[in-house]
mmCIF file of C-alpha atoms in Angstrom:
data_model
loop_
_atom_site.group_PDB
_atom_site.id
_atom_site.type_symbol
_atom_site.label_atom_id
_atom_site.label_comp_id
_atom_site.label_asym_id
_atom_site.label_seq_id
_atom_site.Cartn_x
_atom_site.Cartn_y
_atom_site.Cartn_z
ATOM 1 C CA PHE E 29 40.834 0.013 -77.225
ATOM 2 C CA LEU E 30 42.274 -3.132 -75.431
ATOM 3 C CA GLY E 31 43.255 -2.023 -71.769
ATOM 4 C CA THR E 32 41.673 1.536 -72.116
ATOM 5 C CA ASP E 33 38.474 2.839 -71.435
ATOM 6 C CA PRO E 34 37.238 4.930 -74.489
ATOM 7 C CA THR E 35 34.904 7.716 -74.561
ATOM 8 C CA ARG E 36 31.677 7.588 -76.517
ATOM 9 C CA ASN E 37 33.332 9.850 -79.141
ATOM 10 C CA GLU E 38 36.624 8.066 -79.450
ATOM 11 C CA VAL E 39 34.279 4.906 -80.217
ATOM 12 C CA GLU E 40 32.061 6.638 -82.648
ATOM 13 C CA GLU E 41 35.202 8.065 -84.581
ATOM 14 C CA TRP E 42 36.900 4.519 -84.782
ATOM 15 C CA VAL E 43 33.496 3.184 -86.042
ATOM 16 C CA TRP E 44 32.979 5.994 -88.442
ATOM 17 C CA ARG E 45 36.614 5.476 -89.662
ATOM 18 C CA LYS E 46 36.216 1.673 -90.205
ATOM 19 C CA HIS E 47 33.035 2.341 -91.934
ATOM 20 C CA GLU E 48 34.665 4.562 -94.418
ATOM 21 C CA GLU E 49 37.728 1.922 -94.965
ATOM 22 C CA LEU E 50 34.905 -0.784 -95.733
ATOM 23 C CA LYS E 51 33.246 1.591 -98.091
ATOM 24 C CA LYS E 52 36.350 2.359 -99.916
ATOM 25 C CA SER E 53 37.373 -1.489 -100.048
ATOM 26 C CA ALA E 54 33.871 -2.204 -101.331
ATOM 27 C CA LYS E 55 34.371 0.360 -104.040
ATOM 28 C CA ARG E 56 37.547 -0.893 -105.148
ATOM 29 C CA ASP E 57 36.073 -4.607 -105.428
ATOM 30 C CA VAL E 58 33.327 -3.368 -107.584
ATOM 31 C CA ASP E 59 35.754 -1.051 -109.699
ATOM 32 C CA GLY E 60 37.786 -4.171 -110.290
ATOM 33 C CA PHE E 61 41.017 -2.963 -108.404
ATOM 34 C CA PRO E 62 42.894 -5.167 -105.944
ATOM 35 C CA ASN E 63 42.203 -4.223 -102.217
ATOM 36 C CA SER E 64 45.631 -5.529 -100.838
ATOM 37 C CA VAL E 65 49.029 -5.324 -102.631
ATOM 38 C CA ARG E 66 52.398 -5.816 -100.873
ATOM 39 C CA PHE E 67 55.200 -3.735 -101.382
ATOM 40 C CA SER E 68 57.299 -6.325 -103.295
ATOM 41 C CA GLU E 69 54.549 -6.931 -105.897
ATOM 42 C CA LEU E 70 54.574 -3.280 -106.615
ATOM 43 C CA VAL E 71 58.254 -3.334 -107.086
ATOM 44 C CA GLU E 72 58.127 -6.379 -109.650
ATOM 45 C CA GLN E 73 55.450 -4.540 -111.500
ATOM 46 C CA PHE E 74 57.403 -1.273 -111.396
ATOM 47 C CA ARG E 75 60.630 -3.335 -112.906
ATOM 48 C CA ALA E 76 58.400 -4.818 -115.781
ATOM 49 C CA GLU E 77 56.376 -1.833 -116.723
ATOM 50 C CA GLU E 78 58.354 1.366 -115.702
ATOM 51 C CA MET E 79 61.978 0.387 -115.961
ATOM 52 C CA PRO E 80 62.452 -0.946 -119.509
ATOM 53 C CA MET E 81 61.220 2.599 -120.556
ATOM 54 C CA LEU E 82 64.141 4.395 -118.919
ATOM 55 C CA THR E 83 67.826 4.621 -120.165
ATOM 56 C CA LYS E 84 70.168 1.775 -119.571
ATOM 57 C CA GLY E 85 72.450 4.050 -117.204
ATOM 58 C CA THR E 86 69.216 4.862 -115.040
ATOM 59 C CA GLN E 87 67.951 1.365 -115.144
ATOM 60 C CA ALA E 88 71.396 0.510 -113.653
ATOM 61 C CA ALA E 89 70.994 3.191 -111.011
ATOM 62 C CA TYR E 90 67.663 2.182 -110.010
ATOM 63 C CA GLY E 91 68.336 -1.380 -109.836
ATOM 64 C CA ASP E 92 71.061 -0.307 -107.218
ATOM 65 C CA THR E 93 68.706 1.369 -105.108
ATOM 66 C CA LEU E 94 66.128 -1.601 -105.254
ATOM 67 C CA LYS E 95 68.494 -3.659 -103.380
ATOM 68 C CA PRO E 96 68.406 -2.060 -100.252
ATOM 69 C CA VAL E 97 64.842 -0.768 -100.683
ATOM 70 C CA GLY E 98 63.994 -4.425 -101.157
ATOM 71 C CA GLN E 99 65.867 -5.373 -97.660
ATOM 72 C CA TYR E 100 64.324 -2.766 -95.699
ATOM 73 C CA PHE E 101 60.795 -3.069 -96.949
ATOM 74 C CA GLY E 102 61.012 -7.030 -97.683
ATOM 75 C CA ASP E 103 63.159 -8.419 -94.775
ATOM 76 C CA ILE E 104 63.025 -5.784 -92.011
ATOM 77 C CA LEU E 105 59.281 -4.598 -92.207
ATOM 78 C CA GLY E 106 58.002 -7.889 -93.164
ATOM 79 C CA ASP E 107 56.668 -6.835 -96.857
ATOM 80 C CA PRO E 108 53.889 -4.551 -95.825
ATOM 81 C CA LEU E 109 50.602 -3.966 -97.631
ATOM 82 C CA LEU E 110 50.946 -0.469 -99.542
ATOM 83 C CA GLU E 111 48.199 1.012 -97.439
ATOM 84 C CA ASN E 112 50.191 0.350 -94.190
ATOM 85 C CA ILE E 113 53.340 2.227 -95.428
ATOM 86 C CA HIS E 114 53.044 5.726 -94.266
ATOM 87 C CA ALA E 115 55.776 8.907 -94.099
ATOM 88 C CA ARG E 116 57.209 7.641 -90.782
ATOM 89 C CA HIS E 117 58.371 4.293 -92.558
ATOM 90 C CA ILE E 118 59.957 6.271 -95.638
ATOM 91 C CA LYS E 119 61.987 8.559 -92.916
ATOM 92 C CA ALA E 120 62.899 5.328 -91.107
ATOM 93 C CA TYR E 121 64.386 4.156 -94.548
ATOM 94 C CA VAL E 122 66.407 7.009 -95.043
ATOM 95 C CA SER E 123 67.726 6.718 -91.432
ATOM 96 C CA TRP E 124 68.638 3.262 -91.722
ATOM 97 C CA ARG E 125 70.041 3.497 -95.028
ATOM 98 C CA ARG E 126 72.535 6.212 -94.006
ATOM 99 C CA VAL E 127 74.312 3.620 -91.955
ATOM 100 C CA ASN E 128 73.729 0.292 -93.972
ATOM 101 C CA ARG E 129 75.300 0.821 -97.195
ATOM 102 C CA GLN E 130 75.846 -2.302 -99.601
ATOM 103 C CA ASN E 131 79.685 -2.009 -99.867
ATOM 104 C CA GLY E 132 81.684 -0.370 -97.366
ATOM 105 C CA LYS E 133 81.574 0.906 -93.751
ATOM 106 C CA ASP E 134 81.324 4.814 -94.151
ATOM 107 C CA THR E 135 77.984 6.435 -93.502
ATOM 108 C CA LEU E 136 76.252 7.279 -97.108
ATOM 109 C CA SER E 137 76.303 10.765 -98.484
ATOM 110 C CA ASN E 138 73.200 12.702 -98.971
ATOM 111 C CA ARG E 139 73.709 12.633 -102.512
ATOM 112 C CA THR E 140 72.924 8.914 -102.386
ATOM 113 C CA LEU E 141 70.364 9.105 -99.837
ATOM 114 C CA ALA E 142 68.442 11.901 -102.270
ATOM 115 C CA LYS E 143 68.930 9.351 -105.039
ATOM 116 C CA ASP E 144 67.376 6.602 -103.131
ATOM 117 C CA ARG E 145 64.441 9.000 -102.148
ATOM 118 C CA VAL E 146 63.743 9.839 -105.854
ATOM 119 C CA VAL E 147 63.404 6.340 -106.682
ATOM 120 C CA LEU E 148 61.024 5.649 -103.972
ATOM 121 C CA HIS E 149 59.173 8.759 -104.834
ATOM 122 C CA ARG E 150 58.936 7.149 -108.290
ATOM 123 C CA ILE E 151 57.780 3.839 -107.408
ATOM 124 C CA PHE E 152 54.935 5.276 -105.032
ATOM 125 C CA ALA E 153 53.894 7.598 -107.625
ATOM 126 C CA PHE E 154 53.627 4.588 -109.842
ATOM 127 C CA ALA E 155 51.354 2.863 -107.137
ATOM 128 C CA ASP E 156 49.038 5.968 -106.632
ATOM 129 C CA ARG E 157 48.693 6.014 -110.554
ATOM 130 C CA LEU E 158 47.681 2.479 -110.639
ATOM 131 C CA GLU E 159 45.352 3.205 -107.594
ATOM 132 C CA TYR E 160 46.828 0.658 -105.335
ATOM 133 C CA ARG E 161 46.937 3.414 -102.614
ATOM 134 C CA ASP E 162 45.949 6.979 -102.297
ATOM 135 C CA GLY E 163 48.785 9.506 -102.008
ATOM 136 C CA ASN E 164 52.463 9.187 -101.919
ATOM 137 C CA PRO E 165 54.113 8.850 -98.661
ATOM 138 C CA VAL E 166 57.512 10.096 -99.880
ATOM 139 C CA ALA E 167 56.270 13.414 -100.873
ATOM 140 C CA ARG E 168 55.925 14.295 -96.988
ATOM 141 C CA VAL E 169 59.734 13.269 -96.372
ATOM 142 C CA LYS E 170 62.110 16.099 -97.144
ATOM 143 C CA ALA E 171 65.251 15.143 -99.461
ATOM 144 C CA PRO E 172 68.352 15.128 -97.728
ATOM 145 C CA LYS E 173 70.232 18.520 -98.596
ATOM 146 C CA CYS E 174 73.197 17.756 -100.744
ATOM 147 C CA ASP E 175 75.963 19.906 -102.767
ATOM 148 C CA PRO E 176 75.605 20.304 -106.326
ATOM 149 C CA HIS E 177 77.314 17.790 -108.414
ATOM 150 C CA ASP E 178 81.041 18.807 -109.141
ATOM 151 C CA PRO E 179 81.907 17.130 -112.365
ATOM 152 C CA GLY E 180 85.570 16.024 -113.114
ATOM 153 C CA ILE E 181 86.676 18.353 -115.801
ATOM 154 C CA PHE E 182 89.746 17.022 -117.956
ATOM 155 C CA THR E 183 92.707 19.309 -118.684
ATOM 156 C CA ASP E 184 93.617 19.858 -122.438
ATOM 157 C CA ASP E 185 96.185 17.308 -122.242
ATOM 158 C CA GLN E 186 94.083 14.578 -120.354
ATOM 159 C CA TYR E 187 91.390 15.183 -122.890
ATOM 160 C CA GLU E 188 93.868 14.690 -126.129
ATOM 161 C CA ALA E 189 95.508 11.657 -124.382
ATOM 162 C CA LEU E 190 91.824 10.176 -124.003
ATOM 163 C CA LEU E 191 91.200 10.799 -127.672
ATOM 164 C CA ARG E 192 94.341 9.369 -128.803
ATOM 165 C CA GLU E 193 93.629 6.187 -126.823
ATOM 166 C CA CYS E 194 90.269 5.941 -128.305
ATOM 167 C CA GLU E 195 91.484 6.310 -131.864
ATOM 168 C CA GLN E 196 94.061 3.493 -131.279
ATOM 169 C CA ALA E 197 90.953 1.179 -129.975
ATOM 170 C CA GLY E 198 88.871 2.119 -133.142
ATOM 171 C CA PRO E 199 87.398 4.904 -135.358
ATOM 172 C CA MET E 200 83.754 4.614 -133.950
ATOM 173 C CA LEU E 201 84.877 4.847 -130.373
ATOM 174 C CA HIS E 202 87.046 7.869 -131.375
ATOM 175 C CA LEU E 203 84.164 9.451 -133.209
ATOM 176 C CA TYR E 204 81.985 8.716 -129.916
ATOM 177 C CA ALA E 205 84.451 10.315 -127.736
ATOM 178 C CA LEU E 206 84.953 13.334 -129.953
ATOM 179 C CA LEU E 207 81.179 13.992 -130.115
ATOM 180 C CA LEU E 208 80.741 13.952 -126.288
ATOM 181 C CA GLY E 209 83.954 15.871 -125.804
ATOM 182 C CA GLU E 210 82.869 18.387 -128.165
ATOM 183 C CA ALA E 211 79.061 18.851 -127.953
ATOM 184 C CA GLY E 212 78.427 17.568 -124.454
ATOM 185 C CA PRO E 213 75.508 15.442 -125.418
ATOM 186 C CA ARG E 214 73.956 12.702 -123.193
ATOM 187 C CA ALA E 215 75.840 9.608 -123.745
ATOM 188 C CA TYR E 216 72.807 7.047 -124.210
ATOM 189 C CA SER E 217 69.590 9.217 -124.985
ATOM 190 C CA GLN E 218 71.442 11.636 -127.480
ATOM 191 C CA ALA E 219 74.875 10.841 -128.579
ATOM 192 C CA LEU E 220 73.822 7.030 -129.822
ATOM 193 C CA ARG E 221 70.720 8.508 -131.466
ATOM 194 C CA ILE E 222 72.288 11.449 -133.493
ATOM 195 C CA GLN E 223 71.060 11.881 -136.986
ATOM 196 C CA TRP E 224 72.583 13.901 -139.799
ATOM 197 C CA ASP E 225 70.100 16.315 -139.647
ATOM 198 C CA ASP E 226 71.156 17.105 -136.111
ATOM 199 C CA VAL E 227 74.705 17.892 -137.257
#
């Protein structure tokens, strides 16, 4: 209220909000939950507890996203407490990230921005499950619109050339490439775990 002349109602509302915050903080103390967790602490816990359960490819993709996320929330925002991060900060990150890519000078595609948002959503959902904060601020920020992925499809000649190269490299690689090409399983979570009963 510095520099202002608040009304009685404004003061009462401010006191009520502060009282509710203090009650919530006291309850967290009694229940054994930390009251103040910084963003960097959450990310480290996410890396240790959540990321090992993901496939190697997903872990690598998340790791790529966590670099600019750490730069923005750590260096630019000063590693804020989780309860002080709101939807406007997530929206500001998306705007900043659009023109701040790790390599190159072009602006990022909406597909990459959408991927970053997915990672942030998962991190804050993790914080919500741990009761480090109430709610997920990312849920209030719309995902950037992007075109559906258009995968590169080999021609028959390209596919046969790939199989020949894999065969020269070894029978296991040839079998792996053949399985991926003919059955279309996910490379890590399905193809590498296939059993005879699945055939």
